[in-house]
Coordinates of C-alpha atoms in Angstrom, one line a residue:
Chain A
M1 CA 103.7 67.3 152.3
T2 CA 105.7 70.4 153.6
Q3 CA 104.4 73.7 152.9
R4 CA 107.3 74.2 150.4
Q5 CA 106.5 71.0 148.5
K6 CA 103.0 72.0 148.3
N7 CA 104.0 75.5 146.7
R8 CA 106.1 73.8 144.4
F9 CA 103.5 71.4 143.4
L10 CA 100.9 74.2 143.0
S11 CA 103.1 76.2 140.8
T12 CA 104.0 73.3 138.5
I13 CA 100.2 72.8 138.2
E14 CA 99.8 76.5 137.5
G15 CA 102.5 76.6 134.7
Y16 CA 101.1 73.6 133.0
L17 CA 97.7 75.1 133.0
Y18 CA 99.0 78.3 131.2
L19 CA 100.6 75.9 128.6
A20 CA 97.7 73.6 128.3
P21 CA 95.8 75.3 125.6
T22 CA 98.8 75.7 123.1
M23 CA 100.2 72.3 124.1
I24 CA 96.9 70.5 123.5
V25 CA 96.3 72.0 120.0
L26 CA 99.8 71.4 118.9
A27 CA 99.8 67.9 120.3
I28 CA 96.6 67.0 118.4
F29 CA 97.1 68.8 115.1
V30 CA 101.0 68.9 114.8
F31 CA 102.7 66.1 116.7
L32 CA 100.1 63.5 116.4
P33 CA 100.0 63.7 112.6
V34 CA 103.6 63.2 112.4
I35 CA 103.1 59.7 113.8
S36 CA 99.8 59.1 112.0
S37 CA 101.1 60.2 108.7
F38 CA 103.9 57.8 109.0
S39 CA 101.6 55.0 109.7
L40 CA 99.4 56.2 106.7
S41 CA 102.5 56.1 104.6
L42 CA 103.1 52.5 105.2
N43 CA 99.4 51.6 104.0
R44 CA 97.6 51.6 100.7
Q45 CA 94.1 52.8 100.4
A46 CA 91.7 50.4 98.7
P47 CA 90.3 52.1 95.5
F48 CA 86.8 51.9 96.8
G49 CA 86.0 53.0 100.3
N50 CA 88.4 53.8 103.1
K51 CA 89.9 50.6 103.7
Q52 CA 93.7 50.6 104.3
R53 CA 96.0 47.7 103.6
Y54 CA 99.4 47.5 105.2
V55 CA 102.2 47.5 102.5
G56 CA 105.2 48.3 104.4
S57 CA 107.8 50.4 102.6
E58 CA 106.3 49.7 99.3
N59 CA 105.0 53.4 98.8
Y60 CA 108.5 54.7 99.5
S61 CA 110.1 52.3 97.2
K62 CA 107.6 53.2 94.6
L63 CA 108.5 56.8 94.9
L64 CA 112.2 56.2 95.0
G65 CA 111.9 53.8 91.9
E66 CA 110.1 56.7 90.0
F67 CA 112.9 58.9 91.0
A68 CA 115.5 56.4 89.8
E69 CA 113.9 56.3 86.4
C70 CA 115.3 59.9 85.8
F71 CA 118.7 58.3 85.6
T72 CA 117.8 54.9 84.1
A73 CA 115.0 55.3 81.7
E74 CA 114.3 57.7 79.1
V75 CA 111.7 59.8 81.1
C76 CA 111.4 60.4 84.7
G77 CA 108.6 58.6 86.6
D78 CA 106.0 60.8 88.3
Y79 CA 107.8 61.5 91.5
G80 CA 111.1 62.1 89.8
Y81 CA 109.5 64.6 87.6
S82 CA 107.7 66.5 90.3
L83 CA 111.1 66.6 92.1
Y84 CA 112.5 68.0 88.9
V85 CA 110.0 70.6 88.4
T86 CA 110.3 71.7 92.1
I87 CA 114.0 72.1 91.6
I88 CA 113.6 74.1 88.4
F89 CA 111.1 76.1 90.2
T90 CA 113.3 76.7 93.2
L91 CA 116.4 77.6 91.0
G92 CA 114.2 80.0 88.8
T93 CA 112.7 81.7 91.8
V94 CA 115.3 81.9 94.6
P95 CA 118.6 83.3 93.0
A96 CA 116.7 85.8 90.9
G97 CA 114.5 86.9 93.7
L98 CA 117.3 87.3 96.0
A99 CA 119.3 89.3 93.6
L100 CA 116.6 91.7 92.8
A101 CA 115.9 92.1 96.7
V102 CA 119.6 92.8 97.4
L103 CA 119.7 95.5 94.6
L104 CA 116.6 97.1 95.8
A105 CA 117.8 97.0 99.4
V106 CA 121.0 98.6 98.6
A107 CA 119.2 101.4 96.4
L108 CA 116.7 102.0 99.0
S109 CA 119.4 102.3 101.7
Y110 CA 121.2 105.1 99.8
P111 CA 118.9 108.1 100.1
L112 CA 116.7 107.0 103.1
R113 CA 117.8 106.3 106.6
A114 CA 114.5 104.4 106.9
M115 CA 112.2 103.3 104.0
S116 CA 109.7 106.0 103.3
P117 CA 106.1 104.8 103.9
I118 CA 105.2 105.1 100.1
H119 CA 108.2 102.9 99.0
R120 CA 107.4 100.4 101.7
M121 CA 103.7 100.3 100.9
L122 CA 104.3 99.9 97.2
I123 CA 107.0 97.1 97.5
F124 CA 105.3 95.3 100.3
V125 CA 101.6 95.1 98.9
P126 CA 102.2 91.7 97.0
V127 CA 103.4 90.1 100.2
V128 CA 100.1 91.2 102.0
I129 CA 97.6 90.0 99.4
S130 CA 97.0 86.2 99.3
S131 CA 98.5 83.7 97.0
A132 CA 94.9 83.0 95.6
V133 CA 94.4 86.7 94.7
A134 CA 97.9 86.8 93.2
G135 CA 97.1 83.7 91.1
V136 CA 93.8 85.3 89.9
L137 CA 95.6 88.7 89.1
F138 CA 98.1 87.0 86.9
R139 CA 95.6 84.8 85.2
W140 CA 94.4 88.0 83.9
L141 CA 97.8 89.6 83.1
Y142 CA 98.9 86.4 81.4
H143 CA 95.8 86.2 79.3
P144 CA 96.9 85.7 75.7
V145 CA 94.2 87.9 74.3
V146 CA 93.3 90.6 76.7
G147 CA 96.3 90.3 79.1
Y148 CA 98.6 93.3 79.7
L149 CA 101.7 91.2 79.5
N150 CA 101.8 90.1 76.1
Y151 CA 100.7 93.5 75.0
W152 CA 103.7 95.1 76.8
M153 CA 105.9 92.5 75.3
T154 CA 105.0 93.8 71.8
F155 CA 106.5 97.3 72.8
V156 CA 110.1 95.5 72.8
G157 CA 109.1 93.4 69.6
L158 CA 108.6 90.1 71.4
D159 CA 105.6 87.9 70.5
G160 CA 104.2 86.7 74.0
P161 CA 103.5 83.1 74.4
D162 CA 100.4 81.3 75.5
W163 CA 101.8 81.5 79.1
L164 CA 99.6 79.1 81.1
T165 CA 98.9 76.5 78.4
T166 CA 102.2 75.7 77.0
K167 CA 104.3 73.4 78.9
R168 CA 107.6 75.4 78.9
W169 CA 106.0 78.8 79.8
A170 CA 103.7 77.6 82.4
L171 CA 106.5 76.9 84.8
V172 CA 108.1 80.3 83.8
A173 CA 104.9 82.0 84.4
V174 CA 104.5 80.5 88.0
I175 CA 108.2 81.3 88.7
L176 CA 107.6 85.0 87.8
V177 CA 104.5 85.3 90.1
S178 CA 106.5 83.7 93.1
I179 CA 109.5 86.1 92.6
W180 CA 107.1 89.0 92.5
K181 CA 105.1 87.7 95.6
N182 CA 108.2 87.2 97.7
L183 CA 110.1 90.3 96.6
G184 CA 108.8 92.5 99.3
F185 CA 109.4 90.2 102.1
N186 CA 113.2 89.6 100.8
T187 CA 113.8 93.3 100.4
I188 CA 112.6 94.2 103.9
I189 CA 115.1 91.5 105.5
A190 CA 117.8 92.6 103.1
L191 CA 117.4 96.3 103.9
A192 CA 117.5 95.5 107.6
G193 CA 120.8 93.7 106.8
V194 CA 122.3 96.6 104.8
Q195 CA 121.3 99.1 107.5
N196 CA 123.0 97.0 110.3
I197 CA 126.4 97.5 108.3
D198 CA 128.5 99.9 110.1
N199 CA 128.9 103.1 108.1
S200 CA 132.6 103.5 109.1
Y201 CA 133.4 100.6 106.7
Y202 CA 132.1 102.9 103.8
D203 CA 133.7 105.8 105.0
A204 CA 137.2 104.3 105.2
A205 CA 136.6 102.7 101.7
K206 CA 135.6 106.0 100.2
V207 CA 138.8 107.6 101.7
D208 CA 140.7 104.9 100.1
G209 CA 138.8 105.8 96.8
A210 CA 136.8 102.6 96.2
N211 CA 134.0 103.1 93.9
V212 CA 130.3 102.2 94.3
W213 CA 130.8 98.7 92.6
Q214 CA 134.0 98.1 94.9
R215 CA 132.1 99.0 97.9
F216 CA 129.1 96.8 97.2
Y217 CA 131.4 93.7 96.3
N218 CA 134.0 94.1 99.1
I219 CA 131.8 95.5 102.0
T220 CA 128.0 95.1 101.5
L221 CA 128.0 91.6 100.1
P222 CA 130.4 89.9 102.5
L223 CA 128.9 91.7 105.5
L224 CA 125.4 90.7 104.2
S225 CA 126.2 87.1 103.8
P226 CA 124.6 85.9 107.1
T227 CA 121.3 87.7 106.1
L228 CA 121.6 86.3 102.6
F229 CA 122.1 82.8 103.9
F230 CA 119.0 83.1 106.1
L231 CA 117.0 84.5 103.0
L232 CA 118.4 81.6 100.9
I233 CA 117.1 78.9 103.2
I234 CA 113.8 80.5 103.8
N235 CA 113.2 81.2 100.2
I236 CA 114.1 77.4 99.2
I237 CA 111.7 76.3 101.8
T238 CA 108.9 78.7 100.7
S239 CA 109.4 77.6 97.2
F240 CA 109.2 73.9 98.2
Q241 CA 105.9 74.7 99.8
T242 CA 104.4 77.1 97.2
F243 CA 100.7 75.8 96.6
G244 CA 98.0 78.5 96.1
E245 CA 99.5 80.3 93.1
I246 CA 100.1 77.0 91.3
D247 CA 96.5 75.8 92.1
I248 CA 95.0 79.0 90.7
L249 CA 97.2 79.5 87.8
T250 CA 97.7 76.1 86.2
E251 CA 96.4 73.4 88.6
G252 CA 99.8 71.6 88.2
G253 CA 99.3 71.5 84.4
P254 CA 99.5 71.6 81.4
G255 CA 100.1 68.0 81.7
K256 CA 102.5 67.8 84.8
A257 CA 104.5 70.9 83.8
T258 CA 103.9 72.6 87.1
T259 CA 103.2 69.6 89.5
T260 CA 105.6 70.3 92.2
L261 CA 106.2 68.0 95.0
V262 CA 103.5 69.8 97.2
Y263 CA 101.0 69.9 94.4
S264 CA 101.6 66.1 93.6
I265 CA 100.7 65.5 97.4
F266 CA 97.5 67.6 96.9
D267 CA 96.8 65.7 93.8
H268 CA 97.1 62.2 95.3
A269 CA 95.5 63.1 98.5
F270 CA 92.5 65.1 97.6
K271 CA 91.8 64.8 93.9
G272 CA 90.0 62.1 92.1
T273 CA 90.3 58.8 93.8
P274 CA 92.3 59.7 97.1
Q275 CA 95.6 57.8 97.3
R276 CA 96.5 58.9 100.9
G277 CA 99.2 56.3 101.5
I278 CA 101.3 57.4 98.7
A279 CA 100.6 61.1 99.3
S280 CA 101.6 60.6 103.0
S281 CA 105.0 59.0 101.8
E282 CA 105.5 62.0 99.7
A283 CA 104.7 64.5 102.5
Y284 CA 107.1 62.4 104.7
L285 CA 109.9 62.9 102.1
L286 CA 109.1 66.6 101.6
A287 CA 109.1 67.1 105.4
L288 CA 112.5 65.4 105.7
M289 CA 113.9 67.8 103.1
V290 CA 112.2 70.9 104.7
I291 CA 113.7 69.8 108.1
V292 CA 117.1 69.3 106.8
M293 CA 117.1 72.8 105.6
S294 CA 115.7 74.1 108.8
F295 CA 118.4 72.4 110.8
A296 CA 121.1 73.9 108.3
Q297 CA 119.8 77.4 108.8
M298 CA 119.7 76.8 112.6
W299 CA 123.3 75.6 112.6
V300 CA 124.6 78.6 110.6
L301 CA 122.7 81.2 112.3
G302 CA 123.6 79.6 115.6
R303 CA 127.2 80.2 114.5
K304 CA 126.4 83.7 113.5
V305 CA 125.2 84.6 117.0
H306 CA 128.1 82.9 118.6
Y307 CA 130.7 85.2 116.7
Q308 CA 128.9 88.4 117.2
Chain B
M1 CA 125.7 102.8 102.1
Q2 CA 123.7 105.6 103.9
T3 CA 124.2 109.2 103.8
D4 CA 124.5 111.1 107.0
T5 CA 121.1 112.5 107.9
K6 CA 122.5 115.9 108.8
Q7 CA 123.6 116.3 105.1
P8 CA 120.8 117.6 103.0
F9 CA 119.6 115.4 100.0
S10 CA 121.6 115.9 97.0
S11 CA 120.2 116.0 93.5
Q12 CA 121.6 112.5 93.0
D13 CA 119.5 111.2 95.9
H14 CA 116.2 112.9 94.4
I15 CA 117.0 111.2 91.2
L16 CA 117.5 107.9 92.9
N17 CA 114.4 108.5 94.9
V18 CA 112.2 109.1 91.8
V19 CA 113.7 106.0 90.1
L20 CA 112.8 104.0 93.4
L21 CA 109.3 105.3 93.3
L22 CA 108.8 104.0 89.7
I23 CA 110.3 100.6 90.6
G24 CA 107.7 100.6 93.6
L25 CA 105.0 101.4 91.1
L26 CA 106.2 98.8 88.8
V27 CA 106.1 96.1 91.8
A28 CA 102.7 97.2 92.9
L29 CA 101.4 97.4 89.1
P30 CA 99.4 94.1 89.1
I31 CA 97.3 95.3 91.9
L32 CA 97.0 98.9 90.6
I33 CA 95.9 97.5 87.3
A34 CA 93.2 95.3 89.0
L35 CA 92.0 98.4 91.0
L36 CA 91.7 100.5 87.8
T37 CA 90.2 97.6 85.7
S38 CA 87.6 97.0 88.5
F39 CA 86.1 100.6 87.7
K40 CA 85.9 100.1 84.0
V41 CA 82.9 99.6 82.0
P42 CA 82.7 96.0 80.8
K43 CA 83.3 96.6 77.1
E44 CA 86.4 98.7 78.0
V45 CA 88.0 95.8 80.0
V46 CA 88.6 93.7 77.1
T47 CA 89.7 96.4 74.3
Y48 CA 92.8 95.8 72.6
P49 CA 95.3 97.3 73.1
P50 CA 94.3 97.5 76.9
Q51 CA 94.2 101.0 78.4
M52 CA 95.4 101.8 81.7
F53 CA 92.9 104.1 82.8
P54 CA 89.0 103.9 82.6
T55 CA 87.5 106.7 80.4
E56 CA 84.3 106.3 82.3
W57 CA 84.3 105.2 85.8
T58 CA 81.7 102.9 87.1
T59 CA 81.1 100.7 90.3
E60 CA 78.9 98.3 88.2
N61 CA 81.7 95.6 88.5
Y62 CA 81.2 95.5 92.1
V63 CA 77.6 95.0 92.0
T64 CA 78.1 92.3 89.5
A65 CA 80.8 90.6 91.5
W66 CA 78.8 90.8 94.6
N67 CA 75.6 89.4 93.1
S68 CA 77.2 86.6 90.9
N69 CA 78.3 84.4 93.9
P70 CA 77.2 84.2 97.6
F71 CA 80.0 86.7 98.3
G72 CA 78.4 88.0 101.6
R73 CA 78.5 84.6 102.9
F74 CA 82.1 84.1 101.8
L75 CA 83.0 87.3 103.6
V76 CA 81.0 86.2 106.8
N77 CA 82.8 82.9 106.7
S78 CA 86.2 84.4 106.4
F79 CA 85.5 86.9 109.2
I80 CA 84.3 84.1 111.5
Q81 CA 87.1 81.9 110.7
T82 CA 89.8 84.8 110.8
G83 CA 88.3 86.3 113.9
L84 CA 88.3 83.2 115.9
I85 CA 91.8 81.9 114.8
T86 CA 93.3 85.4 115.7
L87 CA 91.7 85.4 119.1
G88 CA 92.6 81.9 119.8
Q89 CA 96.3 82.3 118.8
V90 CA 96.7 85.5 120.5
V91 CA 95.1 84.4 124.0
F92 CA 96.7 81.0 124.0
S93 CA 100.0 82.5 122.8
V94 CA 99.9 85.2 125.7
L95 CA 99.3 82.4 128.1
A96 CA 102.0 80.1 127.1
A97 CA 104.4 83.0 126.5
F98 CA 103.7 84.1 130.1
A99 CA 104.6 80.7 131.5
F100 CA 107.9 80.4 129.5
S101 CA 108.9 83.9 130.3
S102 CA 108.0 84.5 134.0
L103 CA 107.1 81.3 135.7
R104 CA 109.4 78.5 136.8
F105 CA 108.3 74.8 137.0
P106 CA 109.9 71.5 136.1
G107 CA 109.8 70.6 132.4
R108 CA 109.3 74.2 131.4
D109 CA 112.3 74.1 129.1
V110 CA 111.6 70.9 127.4
M111 CA 108.2 72.1 126.6
F112 CA 109.7 75.1 125.1
Y113 CA 111.9 73.0 122.8
F114 CA 108.8 71.1 121.8
I115 CA 107.1 74.2 120.6
L116 CA 110.1 75.5 119.0
G117 CA 110.4 72.0 117.2
S118 CA 106.8 72.3 115.9
L119 CA 107.9 75.4 114.0
M120 CA 109.9 72.9 111.7
I121 CA 107.2 70.5 111.0
P122 CA 105.9 71.6 107.6
F123 CA 102.1 71.8 107.0
E124 CA 102.1 69.2 104.2
L125 CA 103.0 66.5 106.7
T126 CA 100.1 67.1 109.0
V127 CA 97.3 68.1 106.6
I128 CA 96.3 64.6 105.4
P129 CA 95.9 63.0 109.0
N130 CA 94.2 66.3 110.1
V131 CA 91.6 66.2 107.4
R132 CA 90.8 62.4 108.3
L133 CA 90.6 63.5 112.0
I134 CA 88.4 66.6 111.6
N135 CA 86.1 64.7 108.9
G136 CA 85.9 61.8 111.3
W137 CA 84.8 64.2 114.1
G138 CA 82.1 65.2 111.6
W139 CA 83.7 68.5 111.6
G140 CA 84.0 68.9 107.8
N141 CA 82.2 71.9 106.4
T142 CA 82.0 73.6 109.9
Y143 CA 83.5 76.6 111.5
Q144 CA 85.2 74.5 114.2
G145 CA 86.9 72.3 111.4
L146 CA 88.1 75.6 109.9
V147 CA 89.3 77.2 113.1
V148 CA 90.4 74.6 115.8
P149 CA 93.5 73.1 114.2
F150 CA 94.9 76.6 114.1
M151 CA 94.0 77.9 117.4
A152 CA 97.5 77.6 118.7
S153 CA 100.7 79.2 117.2
A154 CA 104.4 78.2 118.2
F155 CA 105.5 81.3 116.2
G156 CA 103.1 83.4 118.6
V157 CA 104.4 81.8 121.7
F158 CA 108.0 82.4 120.5
M159 CA 107.4 86.2 119.6
L160 CA 105.4 87.1 122.6
R161 CA 108.1 85.4 124.9
Q162 CA 110.7 87.7 123.4
F163 CA 108.4 90.7 124.3
F164 CA 107.6 89.4 127.8
L165 CA 111.3 88.9 128.6
S166 CA 112.0 92.4 127.9
V167 CA 109.7 93.5 130.8
P168 CA 111.6 94.0 134.0
K169 CA 111.4 91.1 136.4
E170 CA 111.2 93.3 139.4
L171 CA 107.6 94.3 138.5
H172 CA 106.6 90.7 138.8
E173 CA 108.4 90.2 142.1
A174 CA 106.9 93.6 143.4
A175 CA 103.5 92.5 142.3
V176 CA 103.9 89.1 144.1
I177 CA 105.0 90.5 147.3
D178 CA 102.1 92.8 147.2
G179 CA 100.0 89.8 147.2
A180 CA 98.9 89.7 143.5
S181 CA 98.5 86.4 141.7
N182 CA 100.4 85.6 138.5
W183 CA 97.0 85.8 136.7
W184 CA 96.4 89.3 137.9
Y185 CA 100.0 90.4 137.1
L186 CA 99.7 89.0 133.5
W187 CA 96.5 90.7 132.5
H188 CA 97.0 93.9 134.5
V189 CA 100.8 94.6 134.1
M190 CA 102.3 92.2 131.4
V191 CA 99.7 92.4 128.7
P192 CA 99.2 96.3 128.9
L193 CA 103.1 96.8 128.9
S194 CA 103.4 94.6 125.7
R195 CA 100.6 96.1 123.7
G196 CA 102.9 96.7 120.9
G197 CA 104.2 93.2 120.6
I198 CA 100.7 91.6 121.1
G199 CA 99.3 94.2 118.4
A200 CA 102.1 93.1 115.9
F201 CA 101.4 89.5 116.4
S202 CA 97.6 90.1 116.0
I203 CA 98.3 91.5 112.6
F204 CA 100.5 88.4 111.5
A205 CA 97.8 86.1 112.8
F206 CA 95.1 87.8 111.1
L207 CA 96.9 88.1 107.7
S208 CA 98.0 84.5 107.8
A209 CA 94.5 83.1 108.9
Y210 CA 92.7 85.3 106.3
N211 CA 95.1 84.4 103.5
Q212 CA 94.8 80.6 104.2
Y213 CA 94.3 78.6 101.1
F214 CA 95.2 74.8 101.4
W215 CA 93.2 74.1 104.5
P216 CA 89.9 75.7 103.7
L217 CA 90.1 74.3 100.3
V218 CA 90.3 70.6 101.5
I219 CA 88.1 70.9 104.7
T220 CA 85.1 72.4 102.8
N221 CA 83.3 71.5 99.8
D222 CA 80.0 73.2 100.5
V223 CA 79.6 76.6 98.7
E224 CA 77.9 78.1 101.9
M225 CA 81.0 77.2 104.0
R226 CA 83.7 78.4 101.6
T227 CA 86.0 81.4 102.4
T228 CA 86.8 84.3 100.4
Q229 CA 90.0 82.9 99.2
I230 CA 88.5 79.7 97.9
G231 CA 85.3 81.5 96.7
I232 CA 87.5 83.6 94.2
R233 CA 87.9 80.5 92.3
F234 CA 84.3 80.5 91.4
F235 CA 84.9 83.9 89.6
L236 CA 87.5 82.1 87.3
V237 CA 85.1 79.4 86.5
N238 CA 82.6 82.2 85.4
V239 CA 85.3 83.8 83.2
E240 CA 86.1 80.6 81.2
R241 CA 82.3 80.6 80.3
G242 CA 82.7 84.1 79.0
A243 CA 81.8 86.3 82.0
D244 CA 83.7 89.6 82.5
W245 CA 87.1 90.2 84.0
G246 CA 86.0 93.4 85.4
A247 CA 83.9 91.8 87.8
V248 CA 86.7 89.4 88.7
M249 CA 89.1 92.2 89.5
A250 CA 86.3 93.9 91.6
A251 CA 86.1 90.5 93.4
T252 CA 90.0 90.4 94.0
I253 CA 89.7 94.1 95.3
I254 CA 86.9 93.1 97.8
V255 CA 88.8 89.9 98.9
S256 CA 92.0 91.8 99.4
A257 CA 90.4 94.8 101.1
P258 CA 90.6 93.5 104.8
T259 CA 94.2 92.7 104.4
L260 CA 95.0 95.8 102.6
L261 CA 93.3 97.9 105.2
A262 CA 95.1 96.0 108.1
F263 CA 98.4 96.8 106.2
F264 CA 97.8 100.3 105.8
V265 CA 96.9 100.8 109.3
A266 CA 99.7 98.9 110.8
Q267 CA 102.4 98.8 108.0
K268 CA 105.1 100.1 110.3
Q269 CA 104.5 97.5 113.1
L270 CA 104.0 94.7 110.4
V271 CA 107.2 95.4 108.4
R272 CA 109.4 96.2 111.6
G273 CA 108.0 92.8 113.0
I274 CA 109.1 90.9 109.8
A275 CA 112.5 92.6 109.9
M276 CA 112.9 91.7 113.6
T277 CA 111.8 88.2 113.4
G278 CA 112.5 87.1 109.8
L279 CA 109.2 85.5 109.8
K280 CA 106.0 86.0 107.8
G281 CA 103.9 84.5 110.6

């Protein structure tokens, strides 16, 4: 070996040594499971013990069958229903959450060049606390007898429901907590987007006599659209993966009213008799949905960077 | 949208500011209520209509919370778990980010795409095989079972690489000409110059490790090995049996104290880091 080749060899070794710790951990706990959970998803676990039996695509066709029942039968099968719950949860959480965040961001950008520490702190605290703590706090606020929420509702003449124990309201309750928990994150990102908009647009619009609403609708919203798209995807992914709040608040119930796709995976894999084959199939389908959304996001953000 | 900073605040701005403060208080209200409730005497906690402020302040709930579960044990577990995960993620990410930003070797870019790709793989896909693997190694109910799967962070590698790329290349070249090794340069020049970025990432790593729920829930079932986030469930079980919400609220405050403290100390970096990367860590 020439000296040059030797140096090249040594610097390659050096580079891989720096990468080794991260690559080894990711290989074992992220990449390997991608393969092993696929093979798990082709098996069924015997009811007793840990015996696996190869069943091919049976788990997947069972899930898709349960989904198809939504269209062919009176009621959805379990999987179809948890997909339905997830979609309702997402529709309830994301648009409302983003609208609130944009309103807050625009309002915050008016008097303040940068958010004052006190505003930032108040709005951001729910993001910092854990989903478990958020769940516990709202168990208390939703309490039908001593909870604050139903008491406040009496002020506006409303009779608060049994939030966590009625099928219809349990999902609403979980949606509200989720909006609340993510509001700070969304507001920070939206505010950064609003503050990136060049002031000269607004100055020009003011000269032309545009009012606040016109300026918001014709300048802020279009120029904020890349940020909004980013937030939209991130929020959909987050709501597809929400777990802790649901586990503490409702444990997927009452019945299956708040059993989202993630909760159903948890249910099948870790509660009662483990059914890890079917749970792995569900995880695979969920992962596909999340990965498609990630690609959509990269694609659009790539375009955004390109055009800047 | 912004008024020029040179202009003094108008009265309209002041009104908006007050409105925003009220909105902020509304957002933080559930936590403020928990804080206030935790200082109430038990009988005041459950009066109807509920009162916002305690008439008589007491720390009794904290004592009750502390004694009703192995709370000290939960906290110790959480500190060990969070400390080791944070340390691992920071050190491993510094090493990998250095290789990606400052060293040249064949296969480097392919490796980088691998790491970026891993960011897309959702946790749900990996959790079932990982539980089998960790339990297979006999690591269920152990600290290594809680920690080892999370020792590396693709997000950290990505974030720190961005910081390292902003350090002028000439410094590295000069150091190498002077006979310094890459290793020396990393720890004596690169790391000190990137303190801000490393600090920001450490806080992200700390918060997300401490707030973990799914993994500690499924990898431990021994009470002695539970972390605070899982331990807080035990308080709810007590409540259903008729114990008091004051103690539960005290427990949520104790559990949240480390994260709130970290947030108060480093909120500027944290919020800036989020605005910059668009990620929660």
